PDB file of C-alpha atoms in Angstrom:
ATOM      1  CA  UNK A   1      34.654  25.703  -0.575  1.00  0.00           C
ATOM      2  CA  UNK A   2      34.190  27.978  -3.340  1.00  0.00           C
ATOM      3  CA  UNK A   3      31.649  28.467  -6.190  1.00  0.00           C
ATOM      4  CA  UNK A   4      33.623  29.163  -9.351  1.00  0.00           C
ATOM      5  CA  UNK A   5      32.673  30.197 -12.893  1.00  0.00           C
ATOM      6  CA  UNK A   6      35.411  30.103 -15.625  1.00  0.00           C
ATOM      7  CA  UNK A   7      34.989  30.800 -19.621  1.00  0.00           C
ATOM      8  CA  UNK A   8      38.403  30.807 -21.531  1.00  0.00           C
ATOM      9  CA  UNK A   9      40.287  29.226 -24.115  1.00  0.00           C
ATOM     10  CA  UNK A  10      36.908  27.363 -25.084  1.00  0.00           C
ATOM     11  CA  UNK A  11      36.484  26.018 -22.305  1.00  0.00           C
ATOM     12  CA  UNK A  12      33.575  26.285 -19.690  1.00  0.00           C
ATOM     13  CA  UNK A  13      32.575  25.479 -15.748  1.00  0.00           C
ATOM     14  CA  UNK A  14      30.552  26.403 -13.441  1.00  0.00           C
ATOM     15  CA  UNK A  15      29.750  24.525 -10.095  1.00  0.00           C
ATOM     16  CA  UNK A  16      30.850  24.200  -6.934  1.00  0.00           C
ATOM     17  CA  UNK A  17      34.620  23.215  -5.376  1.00  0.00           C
ATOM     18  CA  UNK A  18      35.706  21.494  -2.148  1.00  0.00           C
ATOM     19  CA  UNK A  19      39.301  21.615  -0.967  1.00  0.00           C
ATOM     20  CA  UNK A  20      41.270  19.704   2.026  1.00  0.00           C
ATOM     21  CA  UNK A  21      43.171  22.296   3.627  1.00  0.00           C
ATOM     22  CA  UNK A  22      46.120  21.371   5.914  1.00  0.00           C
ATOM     23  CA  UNK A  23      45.491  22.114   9.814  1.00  0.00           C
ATOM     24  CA  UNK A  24      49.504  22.637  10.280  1.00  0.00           C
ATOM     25  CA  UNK A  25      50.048  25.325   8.115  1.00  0.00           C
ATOM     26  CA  UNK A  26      48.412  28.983   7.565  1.00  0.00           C
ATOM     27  CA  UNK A  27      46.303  29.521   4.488  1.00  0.00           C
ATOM     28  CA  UNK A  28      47.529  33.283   5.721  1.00  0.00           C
ATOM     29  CA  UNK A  29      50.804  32.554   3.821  1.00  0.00           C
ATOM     30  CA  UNK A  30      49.298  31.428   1.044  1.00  0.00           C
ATOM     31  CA  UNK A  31      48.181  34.405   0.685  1.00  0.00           C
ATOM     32  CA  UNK A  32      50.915  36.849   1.524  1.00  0.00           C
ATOM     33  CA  UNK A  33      52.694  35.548  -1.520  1.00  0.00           C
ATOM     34  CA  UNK A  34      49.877  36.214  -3.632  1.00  0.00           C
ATOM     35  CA  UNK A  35      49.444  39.910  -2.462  1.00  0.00           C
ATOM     36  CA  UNK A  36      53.602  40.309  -2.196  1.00  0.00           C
ATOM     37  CA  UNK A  37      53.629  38.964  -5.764  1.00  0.00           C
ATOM     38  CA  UNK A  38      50.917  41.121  -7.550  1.00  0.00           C
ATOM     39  CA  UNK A  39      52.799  44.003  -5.585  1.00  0.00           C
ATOM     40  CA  UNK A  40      56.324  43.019  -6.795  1.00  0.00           C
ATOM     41  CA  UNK A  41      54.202  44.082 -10.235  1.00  0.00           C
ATOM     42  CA  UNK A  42      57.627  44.293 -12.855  1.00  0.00           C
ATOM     43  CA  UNK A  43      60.353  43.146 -10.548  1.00  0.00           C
ATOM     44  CA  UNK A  44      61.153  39.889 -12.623  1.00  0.00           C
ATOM     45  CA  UNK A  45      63.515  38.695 -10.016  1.00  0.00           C
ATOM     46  CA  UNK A  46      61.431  39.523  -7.102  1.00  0.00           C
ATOM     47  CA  UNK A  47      58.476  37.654  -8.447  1.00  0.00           C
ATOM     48  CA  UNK A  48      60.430  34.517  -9.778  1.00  0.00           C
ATOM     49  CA  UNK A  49      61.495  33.832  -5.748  1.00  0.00           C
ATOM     50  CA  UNK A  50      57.870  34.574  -4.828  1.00  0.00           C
ATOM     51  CA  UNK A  51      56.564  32.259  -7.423  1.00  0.00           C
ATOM     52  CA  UNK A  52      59.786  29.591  -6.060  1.00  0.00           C
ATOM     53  CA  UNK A  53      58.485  30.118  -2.071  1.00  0.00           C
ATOM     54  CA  UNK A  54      54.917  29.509  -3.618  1.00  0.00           C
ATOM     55  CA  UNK A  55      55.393  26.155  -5.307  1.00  0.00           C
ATOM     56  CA  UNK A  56      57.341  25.025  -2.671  1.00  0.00           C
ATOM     57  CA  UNK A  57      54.347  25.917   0.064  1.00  0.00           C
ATOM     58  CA  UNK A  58      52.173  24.339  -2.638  1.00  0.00           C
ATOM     59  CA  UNK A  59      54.219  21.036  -3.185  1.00  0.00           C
ATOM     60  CA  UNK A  60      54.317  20.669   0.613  1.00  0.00           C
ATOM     61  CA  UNK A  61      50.368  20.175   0.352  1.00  0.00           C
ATOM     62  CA  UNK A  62      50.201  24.098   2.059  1.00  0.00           C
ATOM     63  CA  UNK A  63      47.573  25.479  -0.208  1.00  0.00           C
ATOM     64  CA  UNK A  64      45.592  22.086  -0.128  1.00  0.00           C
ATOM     65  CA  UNK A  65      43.847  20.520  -2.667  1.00  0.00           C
ATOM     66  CA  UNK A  66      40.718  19.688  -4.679  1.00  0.00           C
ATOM     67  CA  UNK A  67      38.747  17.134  -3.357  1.00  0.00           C
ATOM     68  CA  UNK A  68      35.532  17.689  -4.536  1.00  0.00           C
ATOM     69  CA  UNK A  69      33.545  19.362  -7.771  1.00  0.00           C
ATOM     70  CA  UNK A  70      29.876  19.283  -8.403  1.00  0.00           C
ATOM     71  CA  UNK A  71      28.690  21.221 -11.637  1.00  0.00           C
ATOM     72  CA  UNK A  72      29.184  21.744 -15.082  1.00  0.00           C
ATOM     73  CA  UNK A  73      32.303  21.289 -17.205  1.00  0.00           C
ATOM     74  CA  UNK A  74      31.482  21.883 -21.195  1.00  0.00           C
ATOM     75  CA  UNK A  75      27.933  21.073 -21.158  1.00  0.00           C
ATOM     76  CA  UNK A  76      28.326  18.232 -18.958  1.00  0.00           C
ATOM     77  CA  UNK A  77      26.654  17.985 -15.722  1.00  0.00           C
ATOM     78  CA  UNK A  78      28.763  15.879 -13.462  1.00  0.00           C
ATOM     79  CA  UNK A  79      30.552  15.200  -9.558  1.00  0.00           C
ATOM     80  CA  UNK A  80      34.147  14.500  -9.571  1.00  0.00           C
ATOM     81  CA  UNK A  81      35.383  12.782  -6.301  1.00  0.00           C
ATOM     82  CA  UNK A  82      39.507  13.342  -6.162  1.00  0.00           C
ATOM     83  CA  UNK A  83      42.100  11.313  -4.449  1.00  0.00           C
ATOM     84  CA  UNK A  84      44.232  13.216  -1.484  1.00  0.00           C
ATOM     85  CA  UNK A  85      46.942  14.278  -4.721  1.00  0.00           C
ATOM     86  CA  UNK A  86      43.637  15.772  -6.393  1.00  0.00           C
ATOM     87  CA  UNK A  87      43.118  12.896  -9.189  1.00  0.00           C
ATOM     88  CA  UNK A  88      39.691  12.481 -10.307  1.00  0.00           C
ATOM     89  CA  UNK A  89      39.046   8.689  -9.195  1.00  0.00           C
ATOM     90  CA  UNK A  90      35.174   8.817  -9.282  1.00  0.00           C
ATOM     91  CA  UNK A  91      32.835  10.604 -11.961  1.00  0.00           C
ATOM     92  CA  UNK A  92      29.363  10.647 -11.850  1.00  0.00           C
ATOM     93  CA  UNK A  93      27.917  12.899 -15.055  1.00  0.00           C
ATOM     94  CA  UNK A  94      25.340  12.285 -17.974  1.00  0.00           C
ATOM     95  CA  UNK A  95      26.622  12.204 -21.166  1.00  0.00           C
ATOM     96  CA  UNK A  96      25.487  13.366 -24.698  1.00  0.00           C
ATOM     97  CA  UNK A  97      22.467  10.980 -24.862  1.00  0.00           C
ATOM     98  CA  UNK A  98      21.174  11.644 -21.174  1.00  0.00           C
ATOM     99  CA  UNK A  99      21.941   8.899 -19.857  1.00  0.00           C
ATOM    100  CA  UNK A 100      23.854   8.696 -16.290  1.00  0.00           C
ATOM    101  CA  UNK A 101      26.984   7.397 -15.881  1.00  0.00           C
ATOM    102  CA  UNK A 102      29.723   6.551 -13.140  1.00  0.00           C
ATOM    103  CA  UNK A 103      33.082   6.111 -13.838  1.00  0.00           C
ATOM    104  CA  UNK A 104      36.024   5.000 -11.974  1.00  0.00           C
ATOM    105  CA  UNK A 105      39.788   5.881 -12.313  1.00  0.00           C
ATOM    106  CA  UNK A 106      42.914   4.896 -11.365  1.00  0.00           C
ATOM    107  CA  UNK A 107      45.215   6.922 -10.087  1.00  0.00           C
ATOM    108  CA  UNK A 108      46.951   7.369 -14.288  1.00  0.00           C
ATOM    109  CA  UNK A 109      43.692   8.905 -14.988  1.00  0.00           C
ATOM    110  CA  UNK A 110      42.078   5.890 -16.989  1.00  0.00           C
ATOM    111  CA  UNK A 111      39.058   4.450 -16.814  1.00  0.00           C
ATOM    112  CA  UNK A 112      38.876   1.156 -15.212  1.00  0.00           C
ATOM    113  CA  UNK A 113      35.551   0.605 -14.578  1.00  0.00           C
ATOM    114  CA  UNK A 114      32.096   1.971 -15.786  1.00  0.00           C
ATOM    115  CA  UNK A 115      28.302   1.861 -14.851  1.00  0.00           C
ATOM    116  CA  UNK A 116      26.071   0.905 -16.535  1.00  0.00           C
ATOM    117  CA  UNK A 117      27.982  -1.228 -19.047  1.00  0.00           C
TER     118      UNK A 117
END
């Protein structure tokens, strides 16, 4: 769990994130190659296989993944349930007017159903 505040490329959040860590695997490694790759600093060739060891941990589901996010995304208040891969598949948020919506989505992303009509 993490609370997390991000302003960049004009885009803003703030709220609150829940990830699914594994319970075979050591977040410990996860971050080793974080510290051994800020240290490798200018070694291109150092960092690349770093950065190859860490998307490999990653696409092995070592570093987890988002499950959960309740906050604000530009301006939006909302709660974002995600699917095991870390999809969005239910939104709850109020929109421009202030009214409350839910959304569900499949697992492309769209919309397939929304309440209220």
């Amino acid at each position: 769990m993490a609370l997390d505040y991000n302003d960049k490329s004009g885009n803003r959040y703030a709220g609150m994130r829940i990830w699914d860590r594994p319970t075979n695997a050591s977040y410990d490694y996860m971050l080793d190659l974080l510290k051994e790759i800020k240290e490798a600093g200018e070694n291109k060739a150092r960092v690349d296989s770093l950065y190859k060891l860490w998307n490999e941990a990653k696409g092995q589901g070592e570093n987890g993944v988002e499950r959960m996010f309740i906050g604000s995304k530009n301006e939006v208040a909302q709660i974002q349930l995600k699917d095991k891969k870390g999809n969005v598949r239910a939104r709850l948020y109020i929109d421009d007017t202030g009214a409350a919506k839910m959304e569900f989505l499949d697992e492309k992303a769209s919309v397939i159903a929304v309440f209220p009509r």
